[in-house]
mmCIF file of C-alpha atoms in Angstrom:
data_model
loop_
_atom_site.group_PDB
_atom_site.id
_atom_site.type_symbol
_atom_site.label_atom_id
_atom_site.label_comp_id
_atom_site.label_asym_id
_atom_site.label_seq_id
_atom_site.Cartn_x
_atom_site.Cartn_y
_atom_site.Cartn_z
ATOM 1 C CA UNK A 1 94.470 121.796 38.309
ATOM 2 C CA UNK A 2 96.813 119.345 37.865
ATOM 3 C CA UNK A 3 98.389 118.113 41.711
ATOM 4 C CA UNK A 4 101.934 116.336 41.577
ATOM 5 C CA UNK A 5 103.025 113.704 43.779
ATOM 6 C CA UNK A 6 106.139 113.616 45.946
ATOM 7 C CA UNK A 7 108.994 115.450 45.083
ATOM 8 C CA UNK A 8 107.920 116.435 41.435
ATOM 9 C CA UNK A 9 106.835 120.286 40.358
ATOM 10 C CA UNK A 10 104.845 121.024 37.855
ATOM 11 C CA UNK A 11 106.613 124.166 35.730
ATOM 12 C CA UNK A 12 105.180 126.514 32.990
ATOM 13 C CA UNK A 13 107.768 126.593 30.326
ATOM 14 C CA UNK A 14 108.619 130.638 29.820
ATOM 15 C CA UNK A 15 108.801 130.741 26.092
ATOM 16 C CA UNK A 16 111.443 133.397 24.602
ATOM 17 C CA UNK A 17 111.488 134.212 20.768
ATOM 18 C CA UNK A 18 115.246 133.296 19.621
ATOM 19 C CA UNK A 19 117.266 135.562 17.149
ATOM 20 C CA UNK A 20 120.315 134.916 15.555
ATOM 21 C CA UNK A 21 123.251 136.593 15.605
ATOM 22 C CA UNK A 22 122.225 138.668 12.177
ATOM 23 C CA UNK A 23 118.713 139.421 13.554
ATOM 24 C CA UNK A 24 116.086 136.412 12.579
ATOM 25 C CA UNK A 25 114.210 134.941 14.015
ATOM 26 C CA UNK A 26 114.122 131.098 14.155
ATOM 27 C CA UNK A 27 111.200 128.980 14.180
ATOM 28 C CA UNK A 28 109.683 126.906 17.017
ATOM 29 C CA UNK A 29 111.047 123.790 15.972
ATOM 30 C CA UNK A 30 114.567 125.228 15.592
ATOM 31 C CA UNK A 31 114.974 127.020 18.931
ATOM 32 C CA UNK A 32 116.596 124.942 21.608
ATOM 33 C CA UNK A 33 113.902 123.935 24.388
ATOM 34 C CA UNK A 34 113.981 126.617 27.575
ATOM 35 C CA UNK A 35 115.337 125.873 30.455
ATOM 36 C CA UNK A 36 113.413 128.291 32.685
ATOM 37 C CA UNK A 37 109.916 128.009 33.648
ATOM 38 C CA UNK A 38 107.518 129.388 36.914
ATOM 39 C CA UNK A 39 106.601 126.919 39.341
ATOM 40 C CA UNK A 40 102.675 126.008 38.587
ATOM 41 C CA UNK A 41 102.199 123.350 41.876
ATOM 42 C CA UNK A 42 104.346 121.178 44.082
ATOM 43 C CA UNK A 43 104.152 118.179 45.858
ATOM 44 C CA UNK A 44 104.446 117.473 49.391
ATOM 45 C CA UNK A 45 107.957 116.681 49.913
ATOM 46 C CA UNK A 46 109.936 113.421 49.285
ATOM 47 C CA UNK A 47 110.293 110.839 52.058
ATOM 48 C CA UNK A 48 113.670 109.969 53.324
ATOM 49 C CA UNK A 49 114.872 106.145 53.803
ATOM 50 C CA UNK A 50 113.813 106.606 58.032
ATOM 51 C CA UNK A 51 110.132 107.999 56.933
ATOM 52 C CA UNK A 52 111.083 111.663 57.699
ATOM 53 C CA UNK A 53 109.186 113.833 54.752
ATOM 54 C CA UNK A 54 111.736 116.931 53.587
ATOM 55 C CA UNK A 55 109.582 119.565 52.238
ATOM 56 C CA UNK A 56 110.450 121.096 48.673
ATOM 57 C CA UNK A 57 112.714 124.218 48.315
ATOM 58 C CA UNK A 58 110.573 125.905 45.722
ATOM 59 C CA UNK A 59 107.130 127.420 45.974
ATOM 60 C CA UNK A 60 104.411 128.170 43.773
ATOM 61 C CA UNK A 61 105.271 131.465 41.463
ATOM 62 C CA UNK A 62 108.932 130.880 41.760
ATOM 63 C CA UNK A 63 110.877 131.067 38.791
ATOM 64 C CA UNK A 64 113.371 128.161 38.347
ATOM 65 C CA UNK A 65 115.988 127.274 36.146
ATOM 66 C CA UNK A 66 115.962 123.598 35.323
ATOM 67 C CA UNK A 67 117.982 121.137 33.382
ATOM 68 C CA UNK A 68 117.590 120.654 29.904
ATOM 69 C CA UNK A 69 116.147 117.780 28.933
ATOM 70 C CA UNK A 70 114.474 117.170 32.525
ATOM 71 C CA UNK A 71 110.768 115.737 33.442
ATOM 72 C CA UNK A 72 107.862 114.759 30.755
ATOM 73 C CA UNK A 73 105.973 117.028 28.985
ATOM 74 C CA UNK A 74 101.888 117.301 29.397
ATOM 75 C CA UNK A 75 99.206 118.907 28.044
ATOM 76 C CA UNK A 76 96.179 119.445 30.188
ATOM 77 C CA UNK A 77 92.752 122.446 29.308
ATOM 78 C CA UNK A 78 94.518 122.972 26.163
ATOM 79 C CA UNK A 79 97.934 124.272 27.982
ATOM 80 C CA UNK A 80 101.395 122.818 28.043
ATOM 81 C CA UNK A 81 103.614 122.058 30.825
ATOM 82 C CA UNK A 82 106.282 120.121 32.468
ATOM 83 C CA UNK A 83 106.413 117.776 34.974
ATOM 84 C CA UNK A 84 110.306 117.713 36.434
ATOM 85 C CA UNK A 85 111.768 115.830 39.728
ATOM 86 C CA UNK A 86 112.817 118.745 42.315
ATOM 87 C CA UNK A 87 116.828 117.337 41.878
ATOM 88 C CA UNK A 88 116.452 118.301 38.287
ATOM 89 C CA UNK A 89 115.786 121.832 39.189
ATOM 90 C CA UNK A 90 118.825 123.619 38.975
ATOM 91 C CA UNK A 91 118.333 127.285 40.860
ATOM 92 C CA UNK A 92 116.111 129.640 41.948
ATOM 93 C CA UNK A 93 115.687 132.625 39.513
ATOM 94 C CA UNK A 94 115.396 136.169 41.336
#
């Protein structure tokens, strides 16, 4: 499994099917990228300017809301997912 460095998290985009207003259905490449995903893995912690490591608000099988065009998409055993910066996550999903 992928392991991410520093303050990043690896998230599995939650895919949702998208309906108009009138009932259909849009296609993939018309439906506005999701902004939620579960928390995959996540890194030790960014270091602060004196050394001091913070460790990361989110945990593994959290569901986060993140911003919308955030991190950098990669594919890895044939699945998809997205590599964001913990300040790009946006809240914790209950």
């Amino acid at each position: 499994m992928l392991k991410p460095l520093g303050d990043r998290v690896i998230l599995q985009a939650q895919e949702e099917e998208e309906k108009t207003v009138g009932g259909i259905v849009l296609a993939s490449n018309a439906q506005e990228k999701p902004q939620t995903g579960k928390v995959v893995a996540v890194g030790d912690g960014r270091v602060l300017d004196n050394g001091e490591k913070v460790a990361p608000s989110v945990k593994e099988g959290d569901t986060v809301l993140f911003d919308k065009y955030a991190g950098t998409e990669v594919k890895y055993n044939g699945d998809s997912y997205l590599v964001v910066h913990e300040k790009d996550l946006v809240a914790i999903v209950d």
